[in-house]
């Protein structure tokens, strides 16, 4: 079993920045294991469906990122700490949402699949990000 715990959310003014963290752990979880997984960030705004934000593969390459966040959000990972990060800059009020990290244990040749929730077996509890205008 895998646990994902997000942190770093909060209230920020438009134009500001936040960095979210997602720490992975588990009884049979290892640093090597974590390094092989694709990690993704999703978000859900009030009254809206959950949407994909960005994902990162085992080697640290950004697999895919949503048009709405390109150039503003950056995903990274520290495999030694079993942690993935989401650096969010130039935040806008429309970025307000609960942000979730997720772990995809299987490898797919078509990387665009990681923009869907299907490949992700484990999810964190979410962290609230509120951007005021």
PDB file of C-alpha atoms in Angstrom:
ATOM      1  CA  UNK A   1       0.000   0.000   0.000  1.00  0.00           C
ATOM      2  CA  UNK A   2       1.174   3.495  -0.841  1.00  0.00           C
ATOM      3  CA  UNK A   3       0.374   6.730   0.942  1.00  0.00           C
ATOM      4  CA  UNK A   4       0.677  10.144  -0.673  1.00  0.00           C
ATOM      5  CA  UNK A   5       0.627  13.271   1.455  1.00  0.00           C
ATOM      6  CA  UNK A   6       0.455  16.726  -0.108  1.00  0.00           C
ATOM      7  CA  UNK A   7       1.514  19.919   1.594  1.00  0.00           C
ATOM      8  CA  UNK A   8       2.286  23.528   0.756  1.00  0.00           C
ATOM      9  CA  UNK A   9      -1.127  24.818  -0.159  1.00  0.00           C
ATOM     10  CA  UNK A  10      -2.490  28.089   1.137  1.00  0.00           C
ATOM     11  CA  UNK A  11      -3.790  31.540   0.307  1.00  0.00           C
ATOM     12  CA  UNK A  12      -1.806  33.719  -2.069  1.00  0.00           C
ATOM     13  CA  UNK A  13      -2.464  36.875  -4.049  1.00  0.00           C
ATOM     14  CA  UNK A  14      -2.676  36.809  -7.806  1.00  0.00           C
ATOM     15  CA  UNK A  15       0.787  36.888  -9.312  1.00  0.00           C
ATOM     16  CA  UNK A  16       2.287  35.100  -6.349  1.00  0.00           C
ATOM     17  CA  UNK A  17       3.896  31.688  -6.044  1.00  0.00           C
ATOM     18  CA  UNK A  18       3.471  28.493  -4.085  1.00  0.00           C
ATOM     19  CA  UNK A  19       5.328  25.205  -4.037  1.00  0.00           C
ATOM     20  CA  UNK A  20       3.402  22.059  -3.342  1.00  0.00           C
ATOM     21  CA  UNK A  21       5.042  18.887  -2.130  1.00  0.00           C
ATOM     22  CA  UNK A  22       3.856  15.307  -2.258  1.00  0.00           C
ATOM     23  CA  UNK A  23       5.627  12.710  -0.154  1.00  0.00           C
ATOM     24  CA  UNK A  24       5.165   9.041  -0.904  1.00  0.00           C
ATOM     25  CA  UNK A  25       5.518   6.247   1.623  1.00  0.00           C
ATOM     26  CA  UNK A  26       4.415   2.720   2.261  1.00  0.00           C
ATOM     27  CA  UNK A  27       5.241  -0.532   3.976  1.00  0.00           C
ATOM     28  CA  UNK A  28       6.965  -1.995   0.927  1.00  0.00           C
ATOM     29  CA  UNK A  29       7.895   1.292  -0.621  1.00  0.00           C
ATOM     30  CA  UNK A  30      11.488   2.020  -1.494  1.00  0.00           C
ATOM     31  CA  UNK A  31      13.377   4.892  -3.007  1.00  0.00           C
ATOM     32  CA  UNK A  32      14.103   2.756  -6.058  1.00  0.00           C
ATOM     33  CA  UNK A  33      10.448   1.865  -6.406  1.00  0.00           C
ATOM     34  CA  UNK A  34       9.395   5.473  -6.253  1.00  0.00           C
ATOM     35  CA  UNK A  35      11.931   6.420  -8.901  1.00  0.00           C
ATOM     36  CA  UNK A  36      10.240   4.144 -11.428  1.00  0.00           C
ATOM     37  CA  UNK A  37       6.779   5.626 -11.049  1.00  0.00           C
ATOM     38  CA  UNK A  38       5.152   8.391 -13.004  1.00  0.00           C
ATOM     39  CA  UNK A  39       3.729  11.073 -10.736  1.00  0.00           C
ATOM     40  CA  UNK A  40       0.999  13.482 -11.627  1.00  0.00           C
ATOM     41  CA  UNK A  41      -0.759  16.529 -10.249  1.00  0.00           C
ATOM     42  CA  UNK A  42      -4.471  17.109 -10.706  1.00  0.00           C
ATOM     43  CA  UNK A  43      -6.755  19.793  -9.371  1.00  0.00           C
ATOM     44  CA  UNK A  44     -10.445  20.255  -8.712  1.00  0.00           C
ATOM     45  CA  UNK A  45     -12.126  23.619  -8.414  1.00  0.00           C
ATOM     46  CA  UNK A  46     -15.483  24.038  -6.672  1.00  0.00           C
ATOM     47  CA  UNK A  47     -18.306  22.833  -8.862  1.00  0.00           C
ATOM     48  CA  UNK A  48     -15.952  21.505 -11.510  1.00  0.00           C
ATOM     49  CA  UNK A  49     -14.565  18.154 -12.451  1.00  0.00           C
ATOM     50  CA  UNK A  50     -11.063  17.161 -11.515  1.00  0.00           C
ATOM     51  CA  UNK A  51      -8.594  18.143 -14.202  1.00  0.00           C
ATOM     52  CA  UNK A  52      -5.072  17.168 -15.070  1.00  0.00           C
ATOM     53  CA  UNK A  53      -2.270  19.643 -14.422  1.00  0.00           C
ATOM     54  CA  UNK A  54       1.095  18.040 -15.140  1.00  0.00           C
ATOM     55  CA  UNK A  55       2.989  14.738 -14.869  1.00  0.00           C
ATOM     56  CA  UNK A  56       6.614  13.694 -14.552  1.00  0.00           C
ATOM     57  CA  UNK A  57       8.223  10.416 -15.549  1.00  0.00           C
ATOM     58  CA  UNK A  58      10.834   8.286 -13.856  1.00  0.00           C
ATOM     59  CA  UNK A  59      13.764  10.212 -15.319  1.00  0.00           C
ATOM     60  CA  UNK A  60      12.446  13.604 -14.336  1.00  0.00           C
ATOM     61  CA  UNK A  61      11.058  14.554 -17.695  1.00  0.00           C
ATOM     62  CA  UNK A  62       7.767  16.403 -17.854  1.00  0.00           C
ATOM     63  CA  UNK A  63       5.463  14.069 -19.692  1.00  0.00           C
ATOM     64  CA  UNK A  64       2.631  16.379 -20.300  1.00  0.00           C
ATOM     65  CA  UNK A  65       1.265  19.615 -18.959  1.00  0.00           C
ATOM     66  CA  UNK A  66      -2.040  21.325 -19.412  1.00  0.00           C
ATOM     67  CA  UNK A  67      -2.156  24.395 -21.641  1.00  0.00           C
ATOM     68  CA  UNK A  68      -3.598  26.444 -18.805  1.00  0.00           C
ATOM     69  CA  UNK A  69      -0.426  26.078 -16.731  1.00  0.00           C
ATOM     70  CA  UNK A  70       2.319  25.917 -19.345  1.00  0.00           C
ATOM     71  CA  UNK A  71       5.084  28.374 -18.603  1.00  0.00           C
ATOM     72  CA  UNK A  72       3.812  28.958 -15.069  1.00  0.00           C
ATOM     73  CA  UNK A  73       3.891  25.590 -13.306  1.00  0.00           C
ATOM     74  CA  UNK A  74       6.908  23.290 -13.056  1.00  0.00           C
ATOM     75  CA  UNK A  75       6.931  19.740 -11.804  1.00  0.00           C
ATOM     76  CA  UNK A  76      10.042  18.133 -10.345  1.00  0.00           C
ATOM     77  CA  UNK A  77      10.970  15.179  -8.206  1.00  0.00           C
ATOM     78  CA  UNK A  78      13.542  14.160  -5.644  1.00  0.00           C
ATOM     79  CA  UNK A  79      13.696  10.385  -5.769  1.00  0.00           C
ATOM     80  CA  UNK A  80      15.985  10.245  -2.741  1.00  0.00           C
ATOM     81  CA  UNK A  81      13.173  11.805  -0.719  1.00  0.00           C
ATOM     82  CA  UNK A  82      10.303   9.997  -2.450  1.00  0.00           C
ATOM     83  CA  UNK A  83       8.854  13.420  -3.118  1.00  0.00           C
ATOM     84  CA  UNK A  84       7.416  15.264  -6.084  1.00  0.00           C
ATOM     85  CA  UNK A  85       6.984  19.019  -6.225  1.00  0.00           C
ATOM     86  CA  UNK A  86       4.797  21.467  -8.071  1.00  0.00           C
ATOM     87  CA  UNK A  87       6.212  24.971  -8.330  1.00  0.00           C
ATOM     88  CA  UNK A  88       3.420  27.365  -9.215  1.00  0.00           C
ATOM     89  CA  UNK A  89       4.294  30.867 -10.365  1.00  0.00           C
ATOM     90  CA  UNK A  90       2.213  33.762 -11.667  1.00  0.00           C
ATOM     91  CA  UNK A  91      -0.823  32.325  -9.972  1.00  0.00           C
ATOM     92  CA  UNK A  92      -4.248  33.395 -11.142  1.00  0.00           C
ATOM     93  CA  UNK A  93      -7.616  33.291  -9.353  1.00  0.00           C
ATOM     94  CA  UNK A  94      -8.680  30.536 -11.746  1.00  0.00           C
ATOM     95  CA  UNK A  95      -5.916  28.352 -10.304  1.00  0.00           C
ATOM     96  CA  UNK A  96      -7.912  28.147  -7.084  1.00  0.00           C
ATOM     97  CA  UNK A  97      -8.623  24.472  -6.417  1.00  0.00           C
ATOM     98  CA  UNK A  98      -7.782  21.467  -4.317  1.00  0.00           C
ATOM     99  CA  UNK A  99      -4.585  20.003  -5.718  1.00  0.00           C
ATOM    100  CA  UNK A 100      -3.998  16.272  -5.660  1.00  0.00           C
ATOM    101  CA  UNK A 101      -0.898  14.281  -6.404  1.00  0.00           C
ATOM    102  CA  UNK A 102      -1.204  10.816  -7.818  1.00  0.00           C
ATOM    103  CA  UNK A 103       1.018   7.842  -8.568  1.00  0.00           C
ATOM    104  CA  UNK A 104       0.908   5.723 -11.709  1.00  0.00           C
ATOM    105  CA  UNK A 105       2.717   2.409 -11.201  1.00  0.00           C
ATOM    106  CA  UNK A 106       2.561   1.142 -14.768  1.00  0.00           C
ATOM    107  CA  UNK A 107       4.458   2.335 -17.808  1.00  0.00           C
ATOM    108  CA  UNK A 108       2.596   3.208 -20.971  1.00  0.00           C
ATOM    109  CA  UNK A 109       4.243   3.895 -24.293  1.00  0.00           C
ATOM    110  CA  UNK A 110       1.730   6.584 -25.120  1.00  0.00           C
ATOM    111  CA  UNK A 111       2.573   9.296 -22.603  1.00  0.00           C
ATOM    112  CA  UNK A 112      -0.595  11.248 -23.242  1.00  0.00           C
ATOM    113  CA  UNK A 113      -2.467   8.642 -21.221  1.00  0.00           C
ATOM    114  CA  UNK A 114      -0.954  10.170 -18.100  1.00  0.00           C
ATOM    115  CA  UNK A 115      -3.193  13.176 -18.572  1.00  0.00           C
ATOM    116  CA  UNK A 116      -6.108  10.918 -17.611  1.00  0.00           C
ATOM    117  CA  UNK A 117      -6.882   9.682 -14.132  1.00  0.00           C
ATOM    118  CA  UNK A 118      -7.028   6.040 -15.190  1.00  0.00           C
ATOM    119  CA  UNK A 119      -3.321   5.160 -14.880  1.00  0.00           C
ATOM    120  CA  UNK A 120      -3.101   6.532 -11.345  1.00  0.00           C
ATOM    121  CA  UNK A 121      -3.731   3.946  -8.640  1.00  0.00           C
ATOM    122  CA  UNK A 122      -2.903   6.064  -5.612  1.00  0.00           C
ATOM    123  CA  UNK A 123      -4.046   9.546  -4.662  1.00  0.00           C
ATOM    124  CA  UNK A 124      -3.280  11.987  -1.907  1.00  0.00           C
ATOM    125  CA  UNK A 125      -5.898  13.696   0.223  1.00  0.00           C
ATOM    126  CA  UNK A 126      -5.391  17.038  -1.517  1.00  0.00           C
ATOM    127  CA  UNK A 127      -4.195  20.469  -0.483  1.00  0.00           C
ATOM    128  CA  UNK A 128      -6.181  23.665  -0.943  1.00  0.00           C
ATOM    129  CA  UNK A 129      -4.759  26.477  -3.050  1.00  0.00           C
ATOM    130  CA  UNK A 130      -6.630  29.756  -3.016  1.00  0.00           C
ATOM    131  CA  UNK A 131      -5.575  32.668  -5.194  1.00  0.00           C
ATOM    132  CA  UNK A 132      -7.134  36.021  -4.398  1.00  0.00           C
ATOM    133  CA  UNK A 133      -7.574  38.740  -6.988  1.00  0.00           C
TER     134      UNK A 133
END
